[in-house]
Every structure is written in C-alpha cells, then in structure tokens.
C-alpha cells in the first residue's frame, strides 16, 4: 500500500523559507504514470494546489506562488520536497503531499498533512 | 485559471436522503474532474475521477456525472459517515484548481 508522509518544521518565522519533505513508501517515485504534488489548506479554508513534479524533475507550479516556490525530487531517497520562500502569516496552512496520477487523472494518494504556522 | 464554483456551499440533510452537489467550471474541462471527501483533521479522499468513475473501494451510493462545464456528485442514500466536506477539482489544465467546498451536515 502506497504511503506518503510529510516532514519538516511546524513553525517558521516570517520572511524565512518553509521547507517540507514528502517520503513515499510502498512504491517507487520513479514510476512513469505519476507526478507528485503539494497542496495546502489554510485553517478553516479550502484546498490550494501548490505544484507538482515528475521524477525527471519536470515541474508545474501555481502561478500565484511560482515566484516563491521550488519543488525538487530525490529519487534515491524516494522523496520530493517543497521550499516556499519569504513566508508570511498567510502561508500558515496544513500542507499535504499527494500522488498526482496521470492515468487515473486525480490525486489518488495523500499524506496525512502537516500544519505549518508562520509566526515570530 | 479555470474557476470551479460549487453549489450549495452548505447543505443540511438527514440520513437516508438523496443529495446532489453541483460543480460548474468557468470554461470547458472535458471530463477531467475529480471529487474528494474530507473529514475534519483528515486528508481529502478521492471518490470519483474522470467525472463519473468511482474510485476503488468507494461505496456505490456515490456517483458522478457531467462533462464540459457542469458536473454533479450524488449520494443516493446518506449514511452517517458521509457527513463531511466535498470538493471538486479540475485537472484539464494547469494550474490545477479546486472548488470552494460543500459542507454537508446532519439535519
């Protein structure tokens, strides 16, 4: 059974960089049918797609965040990562990683999510 | 960006009711629409992809329909575990976008 697990600091100071890693187990991140994505959800609000990455390193980003976002992949560790720079309180959210399935066109497996709070 | 508008935003219903949630896209997205269920404190769960295909393991009381710009999610007979928030999502083009959500509560 595929599992995804987010990890990283739960508290980030304003203007600093938020860094999270998603570890994939039970399957290979290098499979050709999948991208790997990040989605966030501010407390009490809806879902926002941040971006997705293919195992080759090809990326798609949400234009609303593109200037601050970098998503990378480490196939040797079966992990992909998110960096969001110059954070503000508006970036406080639960951050989810998910498998972006290009065959079953959807996000079919999700991590449990991790709350990141931006505060000094 | 493609905007998705769900209606209603809030729905109160009883166990056994049949409910329908609508998702309208600001431009045509073919059938590249998915539906998710989210319970408090949990990650979204995929229910339906390609507008009408039930994800493995999802009860058959859930169904989806539509193409182009108008889509529906129907729950034929509400069960206690179905009270949650539902989101539609379009994957026709980047950026991937979600509807604002429909909160389904017990009457």
mmCIF file of C-alpha atoms in Angstrom:
data_model
loop_
_atom_site.group_PDB
_atom_site.id
_atom_site.type_symbol
_atom_site.label_atom_id
_atom_site.label_comp_id
_atom_site.label_asym_id
_atom_site.label_seq_id
_atom_site.Cartn_x
_atom_site.Cartn_y
_atom_site.Cartn_z
ATOM 1 C CA UNK A 1 0.000 0.000 0.000
ATOM 2 C CA UNK A 2 1.412 3.345 -1.035
ATOM 3 C CA UNK A 3 2.034 5.766 1.798
ATOM 4 C CA UNK A 4 3.157 9.386 1.813
ATOM 5 C CA UNK A 5 4.483 11.181 4.872
ATOM 6 C CA UNK A 6 5.229 14.870 5.202
ATOM 7 C CA UNK A 7 8.005 16.066 7.492
ATOM 8 C CA UNK A 8 9.512 19.400 8.422
ATOM 9 C CA UNK A 9 9.326 22.258 10.918
ATOM 10 C CA UNK A 10 5.907 23.139 12.260
ATOM 11 C CA UNK A 11 6.884 26.744 12.951
ATOM 12 C CA UNK A 12 8.555 29.151 10.544
ATOM 13 C CA UNK A 13 9.369 32.805 11.106
ATOM 14 C CA UNK A 14 8.030 35.491 8.762
ATOM 15 C CA UNK A 15 10.306 36.225 5.777
ATOM 16 C CA UNK A 16 12.057 32.861 6.160
ATOM 17 C CA UNK A 17 11.782 29.777 3.959
ATOM 18 C CA UNK A 18 9.357 26.950 4.638
ATOM 19 C CA UNK A 19 10.868 23.547 3.840
ATOM 20 C CA UNK A 20 8.978 20.259 3.788
ATOM 21 C CA UNK A 21 9.805 16.778 2.565
ATOM 22 C CA UNK A 22 7.452 14.025 1.496
ATOM 23 C CA UNK A 23 8.686 10.454 1.828
ATOM 24 C CA UNK A 24 6.994 7.886 -0.377
ATOM 25 C CA UNK A 25 6.875 4.259 0.736
ATOM 26 C CA UNK A 26 5.267 1.178 -0.765
ATOM 27 C CA UNK A 27 6.006 2.277 -4.314
ATOM 28 C CA UNK A 28 8.586 3.996 -6.490
ATOM 29 C CA UNK A 29 8.604 7.713 -7.035
ATOM 30 C CA UNK A 30 10.178 6.988 -10.441
ATOM 31 C CA UNK A 31 7.048 5.434 -11.942
ATOM 32 C CA UNK A 32 6.196 6.922 -15.320
ATOM 33 C CA UNK A 33 2.480 7.421 -14.668
ATOM 34 C CA UNK A 34 2.745 9.799 -11.778
ATOM 35 C CA UNK A 35 3.595 13.306 -10.826
ATOM 36 C CA UNK A 36 3.980 14.167 -7.150
ATOM 37 C CA UNK A 37 2.224 17.190 -5.772
ATOM 38 C CA UNK A 38 1.903 19.628 -2.907
ATOM 39 C CA UNK A 39 -1.438 21.059 -1.807
ATOM 40 C CA UNK A 40 -2.165 23.345 1.131
ATOM 41 C CA UNK A 41 -5.198 24.262 3.202
ATOM 42 C CA UNK A 42 -5.285 27.317 5.487
ATOM 43 C CA UNK A 43 -7.179 26.700 8.728
ATOM 44 C CA UNK A 44 -10.919 26.563 8.047
ATOM 45 C CA UNK A 45 -10.471 27.210 4.326
ATOM 46 C CA UNK A 46 -10.338 25.312 1.050
ATOM 47 C CA UNK A 47 -7.640 23.481 -0.866
ATOM 48 C CA UNK A 48 -4.949 25.166 -2.973
ATOM 49 C CA UNK A 49 -2.654 23.316 -5.342
ATOM 50 C CA UNK A 50 0.949 24.490 -4.998
ATOM 51 C CA UNK A 51 2.708 22.466 -7.659
ATOM 52 C CA UNK A 52 3.661 19.049 -8.999
ATOM 53 C CA UNK A 53 6.903 17.361 -10.042
ATOM 54 C CA UNK A 54 7.784 14.385 -12.244
ATOM 55 C CA UNK A 55 10.588 12.038 -11.252
ATOM 56 C CA UNK A 56 12.725 13.528 -14.026
ATOM 57 C CA UNK A 57 12.488 16.915 -12.327
ATOM 58 C CA UNK A 58 9.908 18.473 -14.633
ATOM 59 C CA UNK A 59 7.682 20.814 -12.642
ATOM 60 C CA UNK A 60 4.402 22.687 -12.794
ATOM 61 C CA UNK A 61 3.704 25.479 -10.320
ATOM 62 C CA UNK A 62 0.687 27.519 -9.356
ATOM 63 C CA UNK A 63 1.304 30.971 -10.887
ATOM 64 C CA UNK A 64 0.042 32.586 -7.687
ATOM 65 C CA UNK A 65 3.025 31.097 -5.816
ATOM 66 C CA UNK A 66 5.506 30.463 -8.600
ATOM 67 C CA UNK A 67 7.925 33.250 -7.676
ATOM 68 C CA UNK A 68 8.385 31.769 -4.180
ATOM 69 C CA UNK A 69 8.109 28.012 -4.752
ATOM 70 C CA UNK A 70 10.661 25.343 -5.567
ATOM 71 C CA UNK A 71 9.748 21.657 -5.719
ATOM 72 C CA UNK A 72 12.531 19.108 -6.095
ATOM 73 C CA UNK A 73 12.814 15.333 -6.188
ATOM 74 C CA UNK A 74 15.365 12.867 -4.839
ATOM 75 C CA UNK A 75 14.728 9.515 -6.483
ATOM 76 C CA UNK A 76 17.490 7.804 -4.500
ATOM 77 C CA UNK A 77 15.595 8.537 -1.288
ATOM 78 C CA UNK A 78 12.098 8.211 -2.811
ATOM 79 C CA UNK A 79 11.358 11.731 -1.616
ATOM 80 C CA UNK A 80 10.236 15.051 -3.001
ATOM 81 C CA UNK A 81 10.456 18.409 -1.316
ATOM 82 C CA UNK A 82 8.827 21.829 -1.140
ATOM 83 C CA UNK A 83 10.504 25.145 -0.444
ATOM 84 C CA UNK A 84 8.406 28.294 -0.072
ATOM 85 C CA UNK A 85 10.373 31.473 0.445
ATOM 86 C CA UNK A 86 9.537 34.803 2.069
ATOM 87 C CA UNK A 87 6.650 33.371 4.053
ATOM 88 C CA UNK A 88 4.010 35.457 5.799
ATOM 89 C CA UNK A 89 1.137 34.610 8.126
ATOM 90 C CA UNK A 90 -0.965 33.968 5.009
ATOM 91 C CA UNK A 91 1.163 30.881 4.353
ATOM 92 C CA UNK A 92 0.009 29.269 7.604
ATOM 93 C CA UNK A 93 -1.727 26.092 6.497
ATOM 94 C CA UNK A 94 -1.841 22.332 6.575
ATOM 95 C CA UNK A 95 0.477 21.176 3.803
ATOM 96 C CA UNK A 96 -0.304 17.903 2.062
ATOM 97 C CA UNK A 97 1.769 15.873 -0.348
ATOM 98 C CA UNK A 98 -0.070 13.647 -2.803
ATOM 99 C CA UNK A 99 0.387 11.385 -5.793
ATOM 100 C CA UNK A 100 -0.786 13.110 -8.971
ATOM 101 C CA UNK A 101 -1.919 10.198 -11.095
ATOM 102 C CA UNK A 102 -1.875 10.895 -14.836
ATOM 103 C CA UNK A 103 -3.748 7.673 -15.701
ATOM 104 C CA UNK A 104 -6.476 7.832 -13.081
ATOM 105 C CA UNK A 105 -6.442 11.574 -13.550
ATOM 106 C CA UNK A 106 -6.634 12.745 -9.964
ATOM 107 C CA UNK A 107 -4.690 12.961 -6.728
ATOM 108 C CA UNK A 108 -5.264 9.420 -5.550
ATOM 109 C CA UNK A 109 -2.980 9.049 -2.523
ATOM 110 C CA UNK A 110 -2.421 11.733 0.100
ATOM 111 C CA UNK A 111 -0.201 12.180 3.099
ATOM 112 C CA UNK A 112 -1.810 12.931 6.440
ATOM 113 C CA UNK A 113 -0.796 16.585 6.218
ATOM 114 C CA UNK A 114 1.383 18.734 8.420
ATOM 115 C CA UNK A 115 0.471 22.077 9.968
ATOM 116 C CA UNK A 116 2.974 24.834 9.350
ATOM 117 C CA UNK A 117 2.492 28.028 11.314
ATOM 118 C CA UNK A 118 4.226 31.239 10.292
ATOM 119 C CA UNK A 119 4.847 33.320 13.370
ATOM 120 C CA UNK A 120 7.659 35.138 15.099
ATOM 121 C CA UNK B 1 -7.075 29.920 -14.408
ATOM 122 C CA UNK B 2 -10.196 27.763 -14.501
ATOM 123 C CA UNK B 3 -12.585 28.669 -11.702
ATOM 124 C CA UNK B 4 -14.783 25.992 -10.145
ATOM 125 C CA UNK B 5 -17.950 27.045 -8.345
ATOM 126 C CA UNK B 6 -19.712 24.543 -6.135
ATOM 127 C CA UNK B 7 -23.313 24.806 -5.043
ATOM 128 C CA UNK B 8 -24.542 24.788 -2.461
ATOM 129 C CA UNK B 9 -21.699 25.775 -0.146
ATOM 130 C CA UNK B 10 -23.596 24.329 2.783
ATOM 131 C CA UNK B 11 -26.134 21.517 2.839
ATOM 132 C CA UNK B 12 -28.138 20.143 5.727
ATOM 133 C CA UNK B 13 -29.654 16.694 5.190
ATOM 134 C CA UNK B 14 -30.817 13.596 7.006
ATOM 135 C CA UNK B 15 -29.637 10.010 6.969
ATOM 136 C CA UNK B 16 -31.264 8.274 4.028
ATOM 137 C CA UNK B 17 -31.662 11.438 1.950
ATOM 138 C CA UNK B 18 -30.522 11.729 -1.630
ATOM 139 C CA UNK B 19 -28.274 14.747 -2.138
ATOM 140 C CA UNK B 20 -26.690 16.362 -5.151
ATOM 141 C CA UNK B 21 -23.764 18.786 -5.263
ATOM 142 C CA UNK B 22 -23.034 20.779 -8.404
ATOM 143 C CA UNK B 23 -19.672 21.970 -9.682
ATOM 144 C CA UNK B 24 -19.522 24.479 -12.532
ATOM 145 C CA UNK B 25 -16.331 25.276 -14.418
ATOM 146 C CA UNK B 26 -15.586 28.691 -15.884
ATOM 147 C CA UNK B 27 -14.589 27.008 -19.149
ATOM 148 C CA UNK B 28 -14.848 23.550 -20.613
ATOM 149 C CA UNK B 29 -12.753 20.867 -18.933
ATOM 150 C CA UNK B 30 -13.966 17.795 -20.819
ATOM 151 C CA UNK B 31 -14.260 15.085 -18.150
ATOM 152 C CA UNK B 32 -11.111 15.977 -16.224
ATOM 153 C CA UNK B 33 -12.913 16.407 -12.943
ATOM 154 C CA UNK B 34 -12.430 14.640 -9.625
ATOM 155 C CA UNK B 35 -14.439 14.680 -6.407
ATOM 156 C CA UNK B 36 -12.977 14.381 -2.901
ATOM 157 C CA UNK B 37 -14.421 13.895 0.569
ATOM 158 C CA UNK B 38 -12.696 15.488 3.533
ATOM 159 C CA UNK B 39 -13.454 14.896 7.193
ATOM 160 C CA UNK B 40 -12.173 17.196 9.949
ATOM 161 C CA UNK B 41 -8.472 16.765 10.625
ATOM 162 C CA UNK B 42 -8.040 14.316 7.751
ATOM 163 C CA UNK B 43 -6.617 14.447 4.256
ATOM 164 C CA UNK B 44 -9.014 14.552 1.314
ATOM 165 C CA UNK B 45 -10.081 11.163 -0.016
ATOM 166 C CA UNK B 46 -10.615 10.549 -3.718
ATOM 167 C CA UNK B 47 -14.175 9.483 -4.501
ATOM 168 C CA UNK B 48 -14.591 9.920 -8.246
ATOM 169 C CA UNK B 49 -12.265 10.663 -11.156
ATOM 170 C CA UNK B 50 -12.885 11.352 -14.824
ATOM 171 C CA UNK B 51 -16.187 12.922 -13.748
ATOM 172 C CA UNK B 52 -18.013 9.624 -13.299
ATOM 173 C CA UNK B 53 -15.623 6.782 -12.454
ATOM 174 C CA UNK B 54 -15.856 5.516 -8.908
ATOM 175 C CA UNK B 55 -12.514 5.065 -7.171
ATOM 176 C CA UNK B 56 -11.878 1.530 -5.951
ATOM 177 C CA UNK B 57 -13.352 0.903 -2.534
ATOM 178 C CA UNK B 58 -15.785 3.823 -2.629
ATOM 179 C CA UNK B 59 -19.413 2.814 -1.909
ATOM 180 C CA UNK B 60 -21.736 2.654 -4.881
ATOM 181 C CA UNK B 61 -24.126 5.173 -3.325
ATOM 182 C CA UNK B 62 -21.697 7.811 -4.611
ATOM 183 C CA UNK B 63 -21.979 8.715 -8.282
ATOM 184 C CA UNK B 64 -20.763 11.472 -10.551
ATOM 185 C CA UNK B 65 -21.886 12.837 -13.876
ATOM 186 C CA UNK B 66 -21.293 15.648 -16.301
ATOM 187 C CA UNK B 67 -18.821 16.926 -18.843
ATOM 188 C CA UNK B 68 -17.742 20.245 -20.233
ATOM 189 C CA UNK B 69 -18.668 22.847 -17.634
ATOM 190 C CA UNK B 70 -21.304 21.270 -15.399
ATOM 191 C CA UNK B 71 -20.822 18.327 -13.083
ATOM 192 C CA UNK B 72 -22.706 16.698 -10.236
ATOM 193 C CA UNK B 73 -21.884 14.468 -7.307
ATOM 194 C CA UNK B 74 -24.845 12.480 -5.996
ATOM 195 C CA UNK B 75 -25.109 10.463 -2.815
ATOM 196 C CA UNK B 76 -28.128 8.224 -3.232
ATOM 197 C CA UNK B 77 -28.834 7.462 0.417
ATOM 198 C CA UNK B 78 -26.859 9.383 3.015
ATOM 199 C CA UNK B 79 -25.103 7.387 5.687
ATOM 200 C CA UNK B 80 -23.802 8.828 8.980
ATOM 201 C CA UNK B 81 -20.196 8.559 7.762
ATOM 202 C CA UNK B 82 -20.956 10.719 4.689
ATOM 203 C CA UNK B 83 -21.261 13.948 6.643
ATOM 204 C CA UNK B 84 -18.132 15.790 5.561
ATOM 205 C CA UNK B 85 -16.915 18.487 3.181
ATOM 206 C CA UNK B 86 -16.796 17.706 -0.538
ATOM 207 C CA UNK B 87 -14.508 19.317 -3.104
ATOM 208 C CA UNK B 88 -14.407 19.163 -6.870
ATOM 209 C CA UNK B 89 -11.085 19.537 -8.698
ATOM 210 C CA UNK B 90 -10.242 20.135 -12.336
ATOM 211 C CA UNK B 91 -7.162 18.584 -13.936
ATOM 212 C CA UNK B 92 -7.813 19.682 -17.515
ATOM 213 C CA UNK B 93 -5.139 22.349 -17.414
ATOM 214 C CA UNK B 94 -2.622 23.937 -15.109
ATOM 215 C CA UNK B 95 -2.968 25.367 -12.583
ATOM 216 C CA UNK B 96 -4.982 22.553 -11.058
ATOM 217 C CA UNK B 97 -7.865 24.166 -9.182
ATOM 218 C CA UNK B 98 -10.427 23.164 -6.579
ATOM 219 C CA UNK B 99 -13.958 24.271 -5.881
ATOM 220 C CA UNK B 100 -14.562 26.130 -2.645
ATOM 221 C CA UNK B 101 -16.130 23.097 -0.983
ATOM 222 C CA UNK B 102 -19.589 21.966 0.082
ATOM 223 C CA UNK B 103 -20.095 21.248 3.755
ATOM 224 C CA UNK B 104 -22.657 18.507 4.304
ATOM 225 C CA UNK B 105 -24.123 18.442 7.803
ATOM 226 C CA UNK B 106 -26.694 16.374 9.624
ATOM 227 C CA UNK B 107 -30.151 17.951 9.854
#
